[in-house]
Coordinates of C-alpha atoms (C1' of nucleotides) in Angstrom, one line a residue:
Chain A
M316 CA -1.8 19.6 91.0
Y317 CA -2.8 23.2 90.2
N318 CA -0.4 25.6 91.7
Q319 CA -1.5 29.2 91.7
D320 CA 2.0 30.5 92.2
K321 CA 3.6 28.7 89.4
Y322 CA 0.9 29.2 86.8
D323 CA 0.2 32.9 86.2
Y324 CA -3.5 33.0 85.8
D325 CA -6.7 33.0 87.9
K326 CA -8.5 29.7 87.4
N327 CA -11.8 31.3 88.4
D328 CA -11.6 33.8 85.6
A329 CA -12.0 32.9 81.9
S330 CA -10.4 36.1 80.7
S331 CA -7.4 35.6 82.9
I332 CA -7.0 32.1 81.6
Y333 CA -7.4 33.4 78.1
D334 CA -4.7 36.1 78.6
Y335 CA -2.4 33.5 79.9
A336 CA -3.1 31.2 76.9
K337 CA -2.5 34.0 74.5
R338 CA 1.2 34.0 75.4
L339 CA 1.4 30.8 73.4
I340 CA 0.7 32.5 70.1
N341 CA 3.6 32.0 67.7
K342 CA 5.3 29.9 70.3
T343 CA 5.9 26.2 70.8
L344 CA 5.3 23.9 73.8
R345 CA 9.1 23.3 73.9
E346 CA 9.5 27.1 74.6
M347 CA 6.5 27.7 76.8
A348 CA 5.9 24.5 78.7
P349 CA 9.1 22.6 79.2
S350 CA 8.5 19.2 80.8
P351 CA 10.4 18.0 83.8
M352 CA 11.1 14.7 82.0
I353 CA 12.9 14.0 78.8
I354 CA 10.3 13.2 76.1
K355 CA 11.6 11.1 73.3
D356 CA 10.5 11.6 69.8
A357 CA 7.8 9.1 69.0
P358 CA 6.1 7.9 65.8
A359 CA 3.2 10.1 64.8
T360 CA 0.6 7.4 65.7
E361 CA 1.7 7.5 69.3
V362 CA 1.7 11.2 69.4
K363 CA -2.0 11.7 68.8
G364 CA -3.4 13.7 71.7
K365 CA 0.0 14.3 73.2
F366 CA -0.1 18.0 72.4
G367 CA -3.3 18.5 74.4
Q368 CA -2.1 16.4 77.3
H369 CA 1.2 18.2 77.5
L370 CA -0.5 21.6 77.2
E371 CA -2.8 20.8 80.1
K372 CA -0.3 19.4 82.4
Y373 CA 2.8 21.5 81.8
Y374 CA 1.4 24.8 80.6
F375 CA -1.8 25.1 82.6
G376 CA -0.8 22.8 85.4
I377 CA -4.0 20.8 85.4
E378 CA -4.0 17.0 85.7
N379 CA -5.2 15.2 82.6
N380 CA -8.6 13.9 83.2
S381 CA -11.5 12.6 81.2
K382 CA -14.2 13.8 83.6
S383 CA -17.4 15.1 82.2
E384 CA -16.8 18.5 83.7
P385 CA -14.9 21.2 81.9
D386 CA -11.1 21.4 82.4
F387 CA -11.4 24.7 84.2
K388 CA -14.5 23.9 86.1
E389 CA -14.5 27.1 88.2
A390 CA -14.7 29.2 85.0
S391 CA -16.9 26.6 83.2
L392 CA -14.3 26.6 80.5
E393 CA -13.1 23.6 78.5
L394 CA -9.6 23.6 77.0
K395 CA -9.3 22.1 73.5
S396 CA -6.3 22.0 71.4
T397 CA -6.7 21.2 67.7
P398 CA -4.4 20.9 64.7
I399 CA -4.7 23.2 61.7
K400 CA -2.9 23.2 58.4
K401 CA -1.7 25.9 56.2
L402 CA -3.3 26.3 52.8
Q403 CA -1.7 27.9 49.7
G404 CA -2.1 31.6 50.1
G405 CA -1.3 31.5 53.8
R406 CA -4.8 30.8 55.3
Y407 CA -5.5 28.0 57.7
S408 CA -8.0 25.2 57.7
P409 CA -8.7 22.4 60.2
K410 CA -6.7 19.2 59.9
E411 CA -9.5 17.1 61.2
R412 CA -12.8 17.0 63.1
L413 CA -12.7 18.0 66.8
V414 CA -13.5 15.0 68.9
L415 CA -15.4 15.9 72.1
N416 CA -16.8 13.7 74.9
I417 CA -17.5 10.1 74.5
I418 CA -21.2 9.2 74.2
N419 CA -22.3 7.1 77.1
Y420 CA -25.2 5.2 75.7
N421 CA -26.7 4.3 79.0
E422 CA -26.5 7.7 80.6
I423 CA -27.3 10.0 77.7
V424 CA -30.8 8.6 77.2
K425 CA -31.7 10.0 80.6
E426 CA -30.4 13.5 79.7
T427 CA -32.1 16.6 78.4
W428 CA -30.2 19.0 76.2
E429 CA -30.0 21.8 78.7
K430 CA -28.6 19.5 81.4
S431 CA -26.6 17.3 79.1
H432 CA -23.0 16.4 79.8
F433 CA -22.2 17.6 76.3
L434 CA -23.5 21.1 76.9
N435 CA -21.9 21.3 80.3
K436 CA -18.5 20.4 78.9
N437 CA -18.5 22.0 75.5
E438 CA -20.5 25.2 75.7
F439 CA -17.6 27.4 76.5
I440 CA -14.2 26.4 74.9
L441 CA -10.7 27.9 75.0
F442 CA -9.3 26.8 71.6
V443 CA -5.5 26.5 71.2
M444 CA -4.9 25.9 67.5
Y445 CA -1.5 24.7 66.5
L446 CA 0.1 24.3 63.1
Y447 CA 0.4 20.6 62.3
E448 CA 3.5 19.7 60.3
K449 CA 4.0 16.2 59.3
D450 CA 7.7 15.9 60.1
K451 CA 7.6 17.9 63.3
F452 CA 7.6 16.6 66.9
F453 CA 4.5 17.8 68.8
L454 CA 6.6 19.9 71.1
D455 CA 7.7 22.0 68.1
Y456 CA 4.2 22.7 66.7
L457 CA 3.6 26.4 66.5
V458 CA 0.5 27.8 68.2
K459 CA -1.3 30.0 65.7
Y460 CA -4.6 30.9 67.3
V461 CA -5.9 31.1 70.9
N462 CA -9.6 31.9 71.0
L463 CA -12.5 31.9 73.5
W464 CA -15.5 30.4 71.8
K465 CA -19.1 30.0 73.0
L466 CA -21.8 27.9 71.6
E467 CA -24.5 30.4 70.7
N468 CA -27.0 31.7 68.2
N469 CA -27.9 29.6 65.2
D470 CA -25.0 27.3 65.7
R471 CA -26.3 26.4 69.1
E472 CA -29.7 25.6 67.7
I473 CA -28.4 23.4 64.9
I474 CA -26.2 21.6 67.3
R475 CA -29.1 21.1 69.7
Q476 CA -31.1 19.5 66.9
D477 CA -28.1 17.3 66.0
W478 CA -27.8 16.2 69.6
E479 CA -31.5 15.4 69.8
K480 CA -31.3 13.4 66.7
I481 CA -28.3 11.4 67.9
V482 CA -30.0 10.8 71.3
A483 CA -33.3 9.8 69.7
K484 CA -31.5 7.1 67.7
I485 CA -29.9 5.7 70.8
R486 CA -33.2 5.7 72.7
N487 CA -34.6 3.7 69.8
G488 CA -32.0 1.1 70.2
K489 CA -30.2 2.1 67.0
A490 CA -26.9 3.2 68.4
H491 CA -25.2 0.7 66.1
E492 CA -26.7 2.6 63.1
L493 CA -25.3 6.0 64.1
S494 CA -23.6 7.6 61.3
E495 CA -21.9 11.0 60.8
G496 CA -24.2 11.7 57.9
D497 CA -27.2 11.8 60.3
T498 CA -26.4 15.3 61.4
F499 CA -25.2 18.7 60.3
Y500 CA -22.5 20.2 62.6
L501 CA -22.3 17.8 65.4
G502 CA -21.3 14.3 64.5
A503 CA -21.2 11.0 66.3
C504 CA -17.8 9.7 65.2
R505 CA -16.1 6.4 65.9
K506 CA -13.7 6.6 68.8
G507 CA -11.2 4.0 69.6
H508 CA -10.8 1.6 66.8
H509 CA -9.8 -1.3 69.0
E510 CA -12.9 -0.9 71.2
K511 CA -15.2 -3.9 71.0
P512 CA -18.9 -3.1 70.4
R513 CA -20.7 -3.0 73.7
G514 CA -24.2 -3.6 74.8
Y515 CA -26.4 -0.9 76.3
S516 CA -29.7 -0.5 78.0
C517 CA -31.9 0.4 75.0
S518 CA -31.0 -2.5 72.7
Q519 CA -30.0 -6.1 72.3
I520 CA -27.6 -5.2 69.6
S521 CA -24.2 -3.9 70.8
A522 CA -22.8 -0.8 69.3
K523 CA -19.3 0.6 68.7
Q524 CA -18.0 3.4 70.9
R525 CA -18.7 6.8 69.6
A526 CA -17.9 10.4 70.6
F527 CA -19.5 13.7 69.8
S528 CA -17.4 15.7 67.4
F529 CA -17.5 19.0 65.6
K530 CA -17.3 18.1 61.9
T531 CA -14.3 19.3 60.0
K532 CA -16.4 21.8 58.0
F533 CA -17.8 23.2 61.2
M534 CA -14.3 23.6 62.5
K535 CA -13.5 25.3 59.3
S536 CA -16.1 27.9 59.9
I537 CA -14.7 28.6 63.4
I538 CA -11.2 29.0 62.0
H539 CA -12.4 31.2 59.2
R540 CA -14.1 33.4 61.7
L541 CA -10.8 33.7 63.6
Q542 CA -9.0 34.6 60.4
D543 CA -11.6 37.2 59.5
S544 CA -10.0 39.5 61.9
E545 CA -6.7 39.4 63.7
S546 CA -5.3 41.5 66.5
L547 CA -2.1 43.5 66.1
I548 CA -1.4 43.0 69.7
K549 CA 0.2 39.7 70.1
K550 CA 1.1 39.9 73.8
S551 CA -1.4 40.9 76.4
D552 CA 1.1 43.1 78.4
E553 CA 2.3 44.9 75.3
L554 CA 0.1 47.8 75.9
K555 CA 1.6 48.4 79.3
S556 CA 4.9 49.5 77.9
K557 CA 3.9 51.1 74.6
N558 CA 0.9 52.9 73.3
F559 CA -1.1 51.5 70.4
E560 CA 0.5 53.8 67.8
E561 CA 4.0 52.8 68.9
I562 CA 3.1 49.1 68.6
V563 CA 2.0 49.6 65.1
Y564 CA 4.9 51.8 64.1
D565 CA 7.4 49.3 65.6
K566 CA 6.1 46.7 63.2
F567 CA 7.3 48.7 60.2
R568 CA 10.5 50.0 61.7
E569 CA 12.8 47.3 60.2
F570 CA 11.3 47.9 56.7
L571 CA 11.5 51.7 56.4
G572 CA 13.6 52.8 53.5
L573 CA 13.8 49.3 52.0
N574 CA 12.6 48.6 48.5
V575 CA 9.7 46.1 48.1
D576 CA 11.9 43.3 46.9
K577 CA 14.1 43.7 50.0
I578 CA 11.0 43.7 52.2
E579 CA 9.7 40.5 50.6
E580 CA 13.1 39.0 51.0
K581 CA 13.2 39.9 54.7
L582 CA 9.7 38.5 55.2
K583 CA 10.7 35.4 53.2
I584 CA 7.7 35.8 51.0
N585 CA 7.1 36.0 47.3
L586 CA 3.9 38.0 46.4
N587 CA 2.4 38.7 43.0
E588 CA 3.7 42.1 42.4
S589 CA 1.4 42.8 39.5
A590 CA -1.7 42.4 41.7
K591 CA -3.6 45.6 42.2
N592 CA -3.6 45.1 45.9
Y593 CA 0.1 44.2 46.1
Y594 CA 1.1 47.1 48.3
E595 CA -1.8 46.5 50.7
V596 CA -1.0 42.8 51.0
L597 CA 2.7 43.7 51.6
A598 CA 1.7 46.1 54.3
R599 CA -0.4 43.5 56.0
R600 CA 2.5 41.0 55.9
M601 CA 4.8 43.6 57.5
M602 CA 2.3 43.8 60.3
K603 CA 2.2 40.0 60.4
I604 CA -1.5 40.0 59.6
T605 CA -3.0 37.3 57.4
A606 CA -6.7 38.0 58.2
K607 CA -8.9 40.2 56.1
K608 CA -9.5 42.7 58.9
I609 CA -7.4 44.1 61.6
E610 CA -9.2 43.9 64.9
E611 CA -8.1 47.2 66.4
F612 CA -8.6 49.1 63.2
E613 CA -12.1 47.7 62.9
K614 CA -13.0 48.7 66.4
A615 CA -11.5 52.2 66.1
N616 CA -12.7 52.7 62.6
V617 CA -9.2 53.2 61.2
K618 CA -9.1 53.1 57.4
M619 CA -5.8 51.8 56.1
K620 CA -4.8 53.6 52.8
I621 CA -1.9 53.0 50.5
I622 CA -0.3 56.1 49.0
R623 CA 2.3 55.7 46.3
L624 CA 4.5 58.7 45.7
K625 CA 6.3 59.6 42.5
H626 CA 10.0 60.3 42.9
N627 CA 9.2 64.0 43.3
G628 CA 7.1 63.3 46.3
V629 CA 3.7 63.9 44.7
P630 CA 1.2 61.0 45.1
K631 CA 0.7 59.1 41.9
E632 CA -3.1 59.2 42.3
D633 CA -5.7 61.2 44.0
M634 CA -7.6 59.3 46.7
S635 CA -11.1 58.1 46.0
F636 CA -14.0 57.5 48.2
P637 CA -17.2 55.5 47.6
Y638 CA -19.5 57.0 45.0
F639 CA -22.3 59.2 46.3
K640 CA -26.0 59.0 45.4
Y641 CA -27.3 62.2 43.8
N642 CA -30.6 61.9 45.5
E643 CA -29.2 61.1 48.9
I644 CA -27.0 64.2 49.1
L645 CA -30.0 66.4 48.7
T646 CA -31.7 65.0 51.8
Q647 CA -28.6 65.3 54.0
N648 CA -26.7 68.1 55.6
W649 CA -22.9 68.2 55.8
T650 CA -22.5 66.7 59.3
E651 CA -24.7 63.7 58.6
S652 CA -23.2 63.1 55.1
D653 CA -21.3 60.0 54.1
F654 CA -18.3 62.1 53.0
C655 CA -18.1 63.9 56.4
G656 CA -18.3 60.6 58.2
Q657 CA -15.5 59.1 56.0
L658 CA -13.2 62.1 56.6
E659 CA -13.9 62.1 60.3
S660 CA -12.5 58.6 60.8
K661 CA -8.9 58.0 61.5
F662 CA -6.6 56.9 58.7
F663 CA -3.5 54.8 58.6
F664 CA -1.4 55.9 55.7
I665 CA 1.3 53.6 54.3
V666 CA 3.4 55.6 52.0
Y667 CA 5.7 54.1 49.3
Q668 CA 7.9 56.1 47.1
M669 CA 9.5 55.6 43.7
D670 CA 13.2 55.9 43.9
K671 CA 14.5 57.9 40.9
D672 CA 17.8 56.3 40.5
E673 CA 17.1 52.7 41.0
N674 CA 13.5 52.6 39.7
K675 CA 12.5 50.8 42.8
I676 CA 9.6 51.4 45.1
L677 CA 10.6 52.0 48.8
L678 CA 8.6 52.0 52.0
K679 CA 8.8 55.7 52.8
K680 CA 6.8 56.1 56.0
V681 CA 3.7 55.1 57.8
F682 CA 1.5 57.3 60.0
F683 CA -1.9 57.7 61.6
W684 CA -3.7 60.7 60.3
N685 CA -7.0 62.5 60.7
M686 CA -8.1 65.5 58.8
P687 CA -7.4 68.9 60.6
A688 CA -10.5 70.9 61.3
K689 CA -9.6 73.7 58.9
D690 CA -9.3 71.2 56.1
M691 CA -12.6 69.7 57.0
E692 CA -14.1 73.2 56.4
E693 CA -12.6 73.1 52.9
A694 CA -14.1 69.6 52.3
K695 CA -17.4 71.0 53.5
K696 CA -17.3 73.7 50.8
V697 CA -16.8 71.1 48.2
W698 CA -19.6 69.0 49.5
C699 CA -22.0 72.0 49.8
K700 CA -21.2 73.1 46.2
T701 CA -21.9 69.6 45.0
Q702 CA -25.2 69.5 46.8
N703 CA -26.1 72.9 45.4
I704 CA -25.2 71.8 41.8
I705 CA -27.4 68.7 42.1
S706 CA -30.3 70.7 43.5
Q707 CA -30.0 73.0 40.4
N708 CA -29.8 70.0 38.1
V709 CA -26.5 71.2 36.6
F710 CA -24.4 68.1 36.1
D711 CA -21.4 69.4 34.3
S712 CA -19.8 71.8 36.8
F713 CA -18.9 69.7 39.9
P714 CA -16.1 71.2 42.0
K715 CA -12.8 70.8 40.1
K716 CA -9.4 70.0 41.5
S717 CA -8.3 73.6 40.8
E718 CA -11.1 75.1 42.8
N719 CA -10.2 73.6 46.2
E720 CA -7.0 72.6 47.6
V721 CA -8.4 69.6 49.6
S722 CA -10.9 67.8 47.5
H723 CA -12.7 67.6 44.2
V724 CA -15.5 65.6 42.5
R725 CA -15.1 63.3 39.5
P726 CA -16.4 60.1 38.0
H727 CA -16.0 56.8 39.8
A728 CA -17.7 54.0 38.0
R729 CA -17.1 50.8 36.2
N730 CA -17.7 52.6 32.9
K731 CA -19.8 55.4 31.4
E732 CA -22.9 53.2 31.6
D733 CA -22.5 52.7 35.3
T734 CA -24.9 55.4 36.4
C735 CA -26.9 56.6 39.3
R736 CA -30.4 58.2 39.3
A737 CA -30.5 62.0 39.9
P738 CA -33.3 64.2 41.1
D739 CA -34.1 65.4 37.6
G740 CA -35.1 61.9 36.7
N741 CA -32.0 61.2 34.5
S742 CA -29.1 59.0 35.4
Y743 CA -25.5 60.1 35.3
T744 CA -22.2 58.4 35.6
K745 CA -21.4 57.6 39.3
K746 CA -19.2 60.2 40.9
S747 CA -17.3 60.5 44.1
F748 CA -15.3 62.8 46.3
W749 CA -11.6 62.6 45.9
L750 CA -8.8 64.0 48.0
N751 CA -6.3 66.0 45.9
S752 CA -2.9 64.4 45.5
Q753 CA -1.2 67.8 46.3
Y754 CA -3.2 68.0 49.5
L755 CA -2.1 64.5 50.5
Q756 CA 1.5 65.4 49.7
S757 CA 1.3 68.4 52.1
Q758 CA -0.1 66.2 54.8
I759 CA 2.6 63.5 54.2
E760 CA 5.3 66.1 54.5
K761 CA 3.8 67.5 57.7
N762 CA 3.7 64.2 59.5
Chain B
dG1170 C1' 2.9 67.1 33.5
dC1171 C1' -1.4 67.7 35.2
dA1172 C1' -6.6 67.6 35.4
dT1173 C1' -10.2 65.2 34.3
dG1174 C1' -12.7 61.4 32.5
dA1175 C1' -12.8 56.5 32.3
dT1176 C1' -12.1 52.0 33.6
dC1177 C1' -9.9 47.8 35.9
dA1178 C1' -9.5 44.2 39.6
dT1179 C1' -10.8 42.2 43.6
dG1180 C1' -13.8 40.6 47.0
dC1181 C1' -18.1 39.8 48.7
Chain C
dG998 C1' -23.7 41.8 40.1
dC999 C1' -22.0 45.5 42.5
dA1000 C1' -19.1 48.4 45.7
dT1001 C1' -14.8 49.9 46.4
dG1002 C1' -10.0 50.8 46.1
dA1003 C1' -6.8 51.4 42.6
dT1004 C1' -5.2 52.7 38.2
dC1005 C1' -5.1 53.9 33.2
dA1006 C1' -6.0 57.2 29.2
dT1007 C1' -6.7 61.3 27.0
dG1008 C1' -6.3 66.0 25.9
dC1009 C1' -4.8 70.3 27.0

DNA sequence: GCATGATCATGC
DNA sequence: GCATGATCATGC
C-alpha cells in the first residue's frame, strides 16, 4: 500500500510526483527501487511490462492495478513507462507504440468522449522513458526522460476524432474490422495474442481484444518534443545547494585545460572535428545536453557563443550578429533596435585556445557575460552612425573596426548577390554588426 | 598580421 | 530558400 513516509512525494500534487520521478533520470530501477525479493533474470518475452510494474510498486509504492482510473487518482495523473532506443547521432526514438487501456466493447458504446474512460485515464500522463537495450535486464535499463504530458490543442482534437471513429465502428457492430489504419494518432491495436475473440452487445460476430494505443509515430513526436529542449538541472534539489551559474560551471570543471581530443576521450565520444559546429557540439556534450535547446538558456535568453583564441589570446574571428535590414534601422531608435536587444541579453561564452607548442586546441574557460553599460554606449555610437549613413544614402562608409573599440559593421551574406533593399531603392549586400575581436579579448581577460 | 570583404555549412 | 553562426580570402 501507499506509504507517505516511505515514498517522498505528495500523491495529491502532480508536480511533487513529477519532482520525485525526476530523480530517476540517468538512473536504473536497480539503483532507485530495490525490490524486497530477489528477481531472477528472465527471458525477454516474460519481461514485457515488468519495468512498469516494478516502477509502480517499488518506486512509487502503488499497487499494480488495471482499473480505469489513473494511477495517481488524487492528482488525476497516469503513470506510463515506455521504452526508447538510441539512434545514430545520439537522439532517441520510441521502440514501439504505447499501449493504453483495453477497449471494452460493451461499455464504450455508452460513452461520450468527454466522459470516456480513455480520456479520464490518459489525459494527463507522467512519462518515464527508459533506454531499451536488448541484452539488458529490465532492472538495468537507464531512465532517460521523465516528462509531464497533457493531451491538448490539435493533438487532442485529432485523438478525439480517432476515438469517435473507433467507437462508431464498434457501435456499428464492426469491432472485428477495426484496424490501426483507420485512424491517425490513436490506434486500436491487438492486445493479448492468446485472447479468443469475444462477442459483444452490438454484433453477432465476435471480435478480438483490442486496446487504445498511441501510434509509434505519435510517440516519436512526443519524444522529439522532449529532445527539442533539455534541462541543465538534473536533480530537483540541485538549486538548493548551488546557484545556477555554479551548476553550469561545475559541468565544465573536469575539462578545463584539456585539449579537445582529451575531452572527447573523457566523454567517450568521437565527433566529426571538421564540422563547422564541432566546438559547439563538444560544449553541449560536456554539459550532457543532446537536445537542440537548453531549457534554462531559452527561458533566460542566454546566447551560447563559442570563441576560439589564437595562441596569443586574440580571438580568431570577430563575432557576428544577424544581418540588419537597411529600411528597418531607419524606423527604429537605439533602444528598440535589434542590435541593442541582442547585446542586452546574457551570453555564455565557451572559450577555446590554440596551444602554441602542441598545436592543439584547449578548453580555456567558460563564463556568463553581459555587456557593461559603458560598452553599450560605444555600441550605440556605432548603431547611430550606421543609421545616419543609411539615411544619407551613403553605403560605403559604415563604421570600421578602427573607429570603435567595441563594434563595427561589415558584410554578412551568402555572397555578393545576397542583398537587401535600402531606402534609396537599390539593394546592397547584407551587412551586420560585429563585435571586435580585440574587444572580446579584453572581456575574456577581465572575466 | 590585421581589417575588410566575401563566402561556407548547417538547420529549419 | 533563407537566416544564422562560423570561417575563409585578399590586400595592404
